[in-house]
mmCIF file of C-alpha atoms in Angstrom:
data_model
loop_
_atom_site.group_PDB
_atom_site.id
_atom_site.type_symbol
_atom_site.label_atom_id
_atom_site.label_comp_id
_atom_site.label_asym_id
_atom_site.label_seq_id
_atom_site.Cartn_x
_atom_site.Cartn_y
_atom_site.Cartn_z
ATOM 1 C CA MET A 1 87.005 9.007 120.791
ATOM 2 C CA MET A 2 84.135 8.140 118.466
ATOM 3 C CA LEU A 3 85.364 6.783 115.160
ATOM 4 C CA SER A 4 83.414 7.579 112.031
ATOM 5 C CA PHE A 5 83.418 5.680 108.784
ATOM 6 C CA PHE A 6 85.455 8.431 107.151
ATOM 7 C CA ASP A 7 88.399 8.188 109.524
ATOM 8 C CA GLN A 8 90.011 5.607 107.254
ATOM 9 C CA PHE A 9 90.444 8.331 104.607
ATOM 10 C CA MET A 10 92.276 10.770 106.875
ATOM 11 C CA SER A 11 95.891 11.107 105.821
ATOM 12 C CA PRO A 12 97.794 9.483 108.688
ATOM 13 C CA THR A 13 100.590 11.295 110.503
ATOM 14 C CA TYR A 14 102.858 10.123 113.276
ATOM 15 C CA LEU A 15 104.728 12.693 115.371
ATOM 16 C CA GLY A 16 104.144 15.205 112.585
ATOM 17 C CA ILE A 17 105.535 12.895 109.870
ATOM 18 C CA PRO A 18 103.044 12.276 107.051
ATOM 19 C CA LEU A 19 102.838 8.516 106.652
ATOM 20 C CA ILE A 20 101.359 8.886 103.165
ATOM 21 C CA ALA A 21 104.956 9.261 101.983
ATOM 22 C CA LEU A 22 105.669 5.782 103.348
ATOM 23 C CA ALA A 23 102.540 4.427 101.673
ATOM 24 C CA LEU A 24 103.626 5.921 98.340
ATOM 25 C CA VAL A 25 107.145 4.477 98.556
ATOM 26 C CA LEU A 26 106.001 0.992 99.614
ATOM 27 C CA PRO A 27 105.147 -0.344 96.083
ATOM 28 C CA TRP A 28 108.711 0.427 94.976
ATOM 29 C CA THR A 29 110.098 -1.918 97.636
ATOM 30 C CA LEU A 30 107.840 -4.771 96.548
ATOM 31 C CA TYR A 31 108.963 -5.119 92.944
ATOM 32 C CA PRO A 32 112.272 -6.832 92.103
ATOM 33 C CA THR A 33 114.645 -4.990 89.797
ATOM 34 C CA PRO A 34 115.802 -6.737 86.611
ATOM 35 C CA THR A 35 119.155 -8.484 86.938
ATOM 36 C CA PRO A 36 121.949 -8.635 84.371
ATOM 37 C CA ARG A 37 121.412 -12.416 84.139
ATOM 38 C CA TRP A 38 120.271 -13.908 80.866
ATOM 39 C CA LEU A 39 117.412 -15.823 82.498
ATOM 40 C CA ASN A 40 115.640 -14.125 85.363
ATOM 41 C CA SER A 41 113.551 -15.653 88.116
ATOM 42 C CA ARG A 42 109.918 -16.551 87.529
ATOM 43 C CA LEU A 43 108.637 -13.479 89.344
ATOM 44 C CA LEU A 44 110.873 -11.170 87.377
ATOM 45 C CA THR A 45 109.919 -12.853 84.089
ATOM 46 C CA LEU A 46 106.247 -12.502 84.917
ATOM 47 C CA GLN A 47 106.719 -8.854 85.863
ATOM 48 C CA GLY A 48 108.593 -8.133 82.635
ATOM 49 C CA TRP A 49 106.028 -9.992 80.552
ATOM 50 C CA PHE A 50 103.147 -8.081 82.122
ATOM 51 C CA ILE A 51 104.760 -4.661 81.690
ATOM 52 C CA ASN A 52 105.761 -5.407 78.083
ATOM 53 C CA ARG A 53 102.325 -6.754 77.196
ATOM 54 C CA PHE A 54 100.599 -3.812 78.805
ATOM 55 C CA THR A 55 102.884 -1.244 77.121
ATOM 56 C CA GLN A 56 102.340 -2.932 73.731
ATOM 57 C CA GLN A 57 98.579 -2.829 74.221
ATOM 58 C CA ILE A 58 98.455 0.809 75.241
ATOM 59 C CA PHE A 59 100.867 2.135 72.617
ATOM 60 C CA MET A 60 99.629 0.176 69.592
ATOM 61 C CA PRO A 61 97.313 2.972 68.366
ATOM 62 C CA ILE A 62 99.775 5.762 69.189
ATOM 63 C CA ASN A 63 102.231 7.174 66.652
ATOM 64 C CA PRO A 64 105.956 6.505 67.230
ATOM 65 C CA GLY A 65 106.381 10.099 68.411
ATOM 66 C CA GLY A 66 104.233 9.336 71.429
ATOM 67 C CA HIS A 67 106.174 6.215 72.433
ATOM 68 C CA LYS A 68 108.476 8.266 74.612
ATOM 69 C CA TRP A 69 105.582 8.264 77.086
ATOM 70 C CA ALA A 70 105.932 4.481 77.481
ATOM 71 C CA VAL A 71 107.997 4.593 80.686
ATOM 72 C CA MET A 72 105.725 7.211 82.243
ATOM 73 C CA LEU A 73 102.458 5.415 81.524
ATOM 74 C CA ALA A 74 103.734 1.910 82.285
ATOM 75 C CA SER A 75 105.152 2.999 85.635
ATOM 76 C CA LEU A 76 101.965 4.942 86.388
ATOM 77 C CA MET A 77 99.900 1.818 85.754
ATOM 78 C CA VAL A 78 102.069 -0.341 88.020
ATOM 79 C CA PHE A 79 102.098 2.384 90.682
ATOM 80 C CA LEU A 80 98.329 2.902 90.724
ATOM 81 C CA THR A 81 97.556 -0.830 90.598
ATOM 82 C CA SER A 82 99.905 -1.474 93.531
ATOM 83 C CA LEU A 83 98.504 1.381 95.622
ATOM 84 C CA ASN A 84 94.932 0.309 94.976
ATOM 85 C CA MET A 85 95.566 -3.368 95.697
ATOM 86 C CA LEU A 86 97.619 -2.719 98.837
ATOM 87 C CA GLY A 87 94.810 -0.533 100.111
ATOM 88 C CA LEU A 88 92.501 -3.532 100.177
ATOM 89 C CA LEU A 89 94.565 -5.138 102.937
ATOM 90 C CA PRO A 90 93.263 -4.542 106.450
ATOM 91 C CA TYR A 91 94.638 -1.593 108.403
ATOM 92 C CA THR A 92 96.334 -0.038 105.366
ATOM 93 C CA PHE A 93 95.905 3.436 103.990
ATOM 94 C CA THR A 94 95.050 3.942 100.311
ATOM 95 C CA PRO A 95 96.743 7.077 98.972
ATOM 96 C CA THR A 96 94.547 7.066 95.864
ATOM 97 C CA THR A 97 91.519 7.909 98.004
ATOM 98 C CA GLN A 98 93.029 11.371 98.350
ATOM 99 C CA LEU A 99 91.722 13.732 95.667
ATOM 100 C CA SER A 100 94.853 15.850 96.024
ATOM 101 C CA LEU A 101 97.068 12.962 94.951
ATOM 102 C CA ASN A 102 94.886 11.965 92.014
ATOM 103 C CA MET A 103 94.578 15.549 90.797
ATOM 104 C CA GLY A 104 98.329 15.882 91.229
ATOM 105 C CA LEU A 105 98.716 12.989 88.804
ATOM 106 C CA ALA A 106 95.912 13.903 86.407
ATOM 107 C CA VAL A 107 96.388 17.660 85.894
ATOM 108 C CA PRO A 108 100.104 17.751 84.963
ATOM 109 C CA LEU A 109 99.832 14.741 82.650
ATOM 110 C CA TRP A 110 96.706 16.065 80.923
ATOM 111 C CA LEU A 111 98.267 19.518 80.635
ATOM 112 C CA ALA A 112 101.371 17.961 79.115
ATOM 113 C CA THR A 113 99.265 16.344 76.379
ATOM 114 C CA VAL A 114 97.534 19.662 75.654
ATOM 115 C CA ILE A 115 100.788 21.642 75.544
ATOM 116 C CA ILE A 116 102.477 19.037 73.343
ATOM 117 C CA GLY A 117 99.504 19.114 70.953
ATOM 118 C CA MET A 118 99.541 22.928 70.828
ATOM 119 C CA ARG A 119 103.274 22.974 70.269
ATOM 120 C CA ASN A 120 103.530 20.294 67.571
ATOM 121 C CA GLN A 121 100.427 21.050 65.552
ATOM 122 C CA PRO A 122 98.579 24.134 66.862
ATOM 123 C CA THR A 123 96.164 24.316 63.898
ATOM 124 C CA ALA A 124 94.933 20.768 64.367
ATOM 125 C CA ALA A 125 94.816 21.122 68.149
ATOM 126 C CA LEU A 126 92.607 24.215 67.905
ATOM 127 C CA GLY A 127 90.642 22.919 64.931
ATOM 128 C CA HIS A 128 89.547 19.823 66.846
ATOM 129 C CA LEU A 129 87.634 22.025 69.261
ATOM 130 C CA LEU A 130 84.991 22.367 66.529
ATOM 131 C CA PRO A 131 83.474 19.121 65.194
ATOM 132 C CA GLU A 132 83.508 18.820 61.425
ATOM 133 C CA GLY A 133 80.337 19.842 59.585
ATOM 134 C CA THR A 134 78.769 21.765 62.454
ATOM 135 C CA PRO A 135 75.854 23.979 61.376
ATOM 136 C CA VAL A 136 76.813 27.665 61.344
ATOM 137 C CA LEU A 137 74.459 28.731 64.142
ATOM 138 C CA LEU A 138 75.802 26.035 66.460
ATOM 139 C CA ILE A 139 79.499 26.859 65.922
ATOM 140 C CA PRO A 140 80.026 29.174 68.940
ATOM 141 C CA VAL A 141 77.940 26.929 71.198
ATOM 142 C CA LEU A 142 79.864 23.808 70.268
ATOM 143 C CA ILE A 143 83.219 25.526 70.627
ATOM 144 C CA ILE A 144 82.295 26.545 74.155
ATOM 145 C CA ILE A 145 81.027 23.049 74.935
ATOM 146 C CA GLU A 146 84.176 21.399 73.542
ATOM 147 C CA THR A 147 86.384 23.796 75.512
ATOM 148 C CA ILE A 148 84.520 22.991 78.704
ATOM 149 C CA SER A 149 84.831 19.262 77.982
ATOM 150 C CA LEU A 150 88.557 19.716 77.432
ATOM 151 C CA PHE A 151 89.028 21.362 80.807
ATOM 152 C CA ILE A 152 86.767 18.899 82.588
ATOM 153 C CA ARG A 153 89.031 16.014 81.556
ATOM 154 C CA PRO A 154 91.615 16.264 84.360
ATOM 155 C CA LEU A 155 88.850 16.799 86.890
ATOM 156 C CA ALA A 156 87.060 13.692 85.666
ATOM 157 C CA LEU A 157 90.278 11.669 85.706
ATOM 158 C CA GLY A 158 91.091 12.578 89.286
ATOM 159 C CA VAL A 159 87.576 12.390 90.685
ATOM 160 C CA ARG A 160 86.829 9.061 88.947
ATOM 161 C CA LEU A 161 89.746 7.350 90.669
ATOM 162 C CA THR A 162 89.066 9.004 94.023
ATOM 163 C CA ALA A 163 85.333 8.286 94.006
ATOM 164 C CA ASN A 164 85.687 4.650 92.942
ATOM 165 C CA LEU A 165 88.284 3.831 95.558
ATOM 166 C CA THR A 166 86.586 5.806 98.329
ATOM 167 C CA ALA A 167 83.160 4.348 97.612
ATOM 168 C CA GLY A 168 84.557 0.830 97.521
ATOM 169 C CA HIS A 169 86.363 1.153 100.820
ATOM 170 C CA LEU A 170 83.349 2.739 102.448
ATOM 171 C CA LEU A 171 81.056 -0.046 101.239
ATOM 172 C CA ILE A 172 83.436 -2.700 102.529
ATOM 173 C CA GLN A 173 83.542 -1.035 105.935
ATOM 174 C CA LEU A 174 79.759 -0.598 106.082
ATOM 175 C CA ILE A 175 78.962 -4.163 105.133
ATOM 176 C CA ALA A 176 81.667 -5.561 107.397
ATOM 177 C CA THR A 177 80.259 -3.545 110.306
ATOM 178 C CA ALA A 178 76.763 -4.782 109.474
ATOM 179 C CA ALA A 179 77.913 -8.412 109.376
ATOM 180 C CA PHE A 180 79.745 -8.035 112.673
ATOM 181 C CA VAL A 181 76.829 -6.340 114.430
ATOM 182 C CA LEU A 182 74.280 -8.832 113.100
ATOM 183 C CA LEU A 183 76.281 -11.921 114.119
ATOM 184 C CA PRO A 184 74.908 -12.242 117.696
ATOM 185 C CA LEU A 185 71.433 -11.025 116.708
ATOM 186 C CA MET A 186 70.603 -12.755 113.408
ATOM 187 C CA PRO A 187 73.358 -15.250 112.488
ATOM 188 C CA THR A 188 71.724 -16.289 109.203
ATOM 189 C CA VAL A 189 71.477 -12.700 107.977
ATOM 190 C CA ALA A 190 75.034 -12.134 109.165
ATOM 191 C CA ILE A 191 76.234 -15.070 107.054
ATOM 192 C CA LEU A 192 74.415 -13.656 104.027
ATOM 193 C CA THR A 193 75.983 -10.271 104.696
ATOM 194 C CA ALA A 194 79.388 -11.903 104.979
ATOM 195 C CA THR A 195 78.807 -13.567 101.591
ATOM 196 C CA VAL A 196 77.957 -10.168 100.101
ATOM 197 C CA LEU A 197 81.110 -8.815 101.728
ATOM 198 C CA PHE A 198 83.190 -11.553 100.116
ATOM 199 C CA LEU A 199 81.723 -10.835 96.674
ATOM 200 C CA LEU A 200 82.210 -7.115 97.197
ATOM 201 C CA THR A 201 85.865 -7.673 98.083
ATOM 202 C CA LEU A 202 86.323 -9.586 94.826
ATOM 203 C CA LEU A 203 84.671 -6.707 92.996
ATOM 204 C CA GLU A 204 86.954 -4.203 94.712
ATOM 205 C CA VAL A 205 90.017 -6.187 93.634
ATOM 206 C CA ALA A 206 88.772 -5.917 90.045
ATOM 207 C CA VAL A 207 87.920 -2.222 90.459
ATOM 208 C CA ALA A 208 91.394 -1.541 91.857
ATOM 209 C CA MET A 209 93.010 -2.871 88.693
ATOM 210 C CA ILE A 210 90.411 -1.535 86.280
ATOM 211 C CA GLN A 211 90.494 2.023 87.619
ATOM 212 C CA ALA A 212 94.280 2.154 87.328
ATOM 213 C CA TYR A 213 94.001 0.853 83.762
ATOM 214 C CA VAL A 214 91.244 3.330 82.864
ATOM 215 C CA PHE A 215 93.308 6.244 84.214
ATOM 216 C CA VAL A 216 96.286 5.307 82.061
ATOM 217 C CA LEU A 217 94.145 4.375 79.043
ATOM 218 C CA LEU A 218 92.389 7.748 79.022
ATOM 219 C CA LEU A 219 95.710 9.566 79.242
ATOM 220 C CA SER A 220 96.966 7.537 76.287
ATOM 221 C CA LEU A 221 93.779 8.426 74.382
ATOM 222 C CA TYR A 222 94.321 12.132 75.061
ATOM 223 C CA LEU A 223 97.854 11.663 73.797
ATOM 224 C CA GLN A 224 96.639 9.820 70.720
ATOM 225 C CA GLU A 225 94.324 12.704 69.847
ATOM 226 C CA LYS A 226 97.298 15.001 69.515
ATOM 227 C CA ARG A 227 98.709 12.696 66.794
ATOM 228 C CA LEU A 228 102.332 13.185 67.723
ATOM 229 C CA MET B 1 80.137 7.325 60.043
ATOM 230 C CA GLY B 2 81.376 9.603 57.264
ATOM 231 C CA GLY B 3 85.065 9.501 56.461
ATOM 232 C CA HIS B 4 87.415 12.274 57.380
ATOM 233 C CA ASP B 5 87.018 15.166 54.964
ATOM 234 C CA ALA B 6 90.349 16.684 53.997
ATOM 235 C CA GLY B 7 88.468 19.754 52.825
ATOM 236 C CA THR B 8 89.769 19.532 49.275
ATOM 237 C CA GLN B 9 86.305 19.081 47.728
ATOM 238 C CA HIS B 10 84.944 22.236 49.285
ATOM 239 C CA GLN B 11 85.483 25.396 47.247
ATOM 240 C CA PHE B 12 84.698 28.186 49.647
ATOM 241 C CA THR B 13 84.690 31.836 48.648
ATOM 242 C CA GLY B 14 84.714 35.049 50.607
ATOM 243 C CA PHE B 15 84.195 34.864 54.375
ATOM 244 C CA ALA B 16 83.538 31.123 54.251
ATOM 245 C CA LYS B 17 86.984 30.562 52.792
ATOM 246 C CA TYR B 18 88.525 31.459 56.139
ATOM 247 C CA PHE B 19 85.696 30.629 58.542
ATOM 248 C CA ASN B 20 83.962 27.307 57.922
ATOM 249 C CA ALA B 21 83.314 24.069 59.765
ATOM 250 C CA TRP B 22 84.900 21.791 57.142
ATOM 251 C CA THR B 23 88.573 22.597 56.622
ATOM 252 C CA ILE B 24 90.986 22.364 59.538
ATOM 253 C CA THR B 25 92.115 25.969 59.095
ATOM 254 C CA GLY B 26 88.488 27.098 58.849
ATOM 255 C CA ARG B 27 87.690 25.341 62.109
ATOM 256 C CA ARG B 28 90.770 26.796 63.755
ATOM 257 C CA ASN B 29 89.788 30.293 62.671
ATOM 258 C CA CYS B 30 86.235 29.796 64.006
ATOM 259 C CA VAL B 31 87.657 28.737 67.362
ATOM 260 C CA LEU B 32 90.010 31.710 67.509
ATOM 261 C CA LEU B 33 87.220 34.086 66.487
ATOM 262 C CA THR B 34 84.941 32.694 69.221
ATOM 263 C CA TYR B 35 87.649 33.047 71.857
ATOM 264 C CA ALA B 36 88.453 36.600 70.694
ATOM 265 C CA SER B 37 84.764 37.535 70.810
ATOM 266 C CA ILE B 38 84.347 36.180 74.343
ATOM 267 C CA ALA B 39 87.499 38.010 75.446
ATOM 268 C CA THR B 40 86.264 41.233 73.842
ATOM 269 C CA ILE B 41 82.861 41.003 75.534
ATOM 270 C CA ALA B 42 84.469 40.244 78.897
ATOM 271 C CA LEU B 43 86.907 43.135 78.486
ATOM 272 C CA PHE B 44 84.095 45.474 77.462
ATOM 273 C CA PHE B 45 82.103 44.756 80.602
ATOM 274 C CA LYS B 46 85.171 44.963 82.796
ATOM 275 C CA LEU B 47 86.304 48.338 81.444
ATOM 276 C CA LYS B 48 82.800 49.798 81.121
ATOM 277 C CA PRO B 49 82.526 52.902 83.358
ATOM 278 C CA LYS B 50 80.037 52.357 86.177
ATOM 279 C CA LYS B 51 77.204 54.903 86.233
ATOM 280 C CA GLU B 52 77.117 56.897 89.444
ATOM 281 C CA LYS B 53 73.777 56.582 91.190
ATOM 282 C CA ALA B 54 72.052 59.958 91.527
ATOM 283 C CA ILE B 55 71.579 60.976 95.165
ATOM 284 C CA LYS B 56 67.900 61.769 95.797
ATOM 285 C CA GLY B 57 67.392 64.618 98.201
#
């Protein structure tokens, strides 16, 4: 069977069981749960420090009413970062390369921010669809444009994460294949390609964390707009 | 960047009192009017009776 470069993105199944479920549950098994002890282990302390620091950073500009989203967004960040980073290991499957999963995360959360905004302050939520001081002739045009930009948000959220992860994995596979094929033919070029591969892997580690952060940051910004 | 205008300096009269791009209620009303207009136009074209083509002998 000829393998193509896109086979790595096919959702794996074994005897009819979708293994993506296993891939999604795996991050949960890797993180220790807090203990009732006064002083936790170093790993647990580091984990707690990171989550607290991150939650503080994200929720600083948000009104107290929006702080009930803290658990959701902090856990989403940890979840996405773990999935993205685990996907960089060889022979693993990255669930966040699936558009269905990313849209499944983006659409409900974005919709929740819109519904909350409409429910708490409908006048402001609708009024923000027209920028202040718009010339009269441009009013209908801008309203349509702002409405389209509102509905494009979940699409952009999902596709951004999918495209970044997919492109990164594809590049890694392409350059690794090139380095491997070139090794017997042109060893010097193969070494250069391997160097590029190493740098690309470092970049992908950064992208894995950054894309998870951007996803959560944008959701928090959409929440902030609603001024809960 | 100009500061946020609470709309208190603007003294609108007539139509502009309810539909303007400065006060939050004015902006809301413009948005609702635009949506209602689009819905009306869409409904008009959907419910418009289709002309029967004359059969040429």
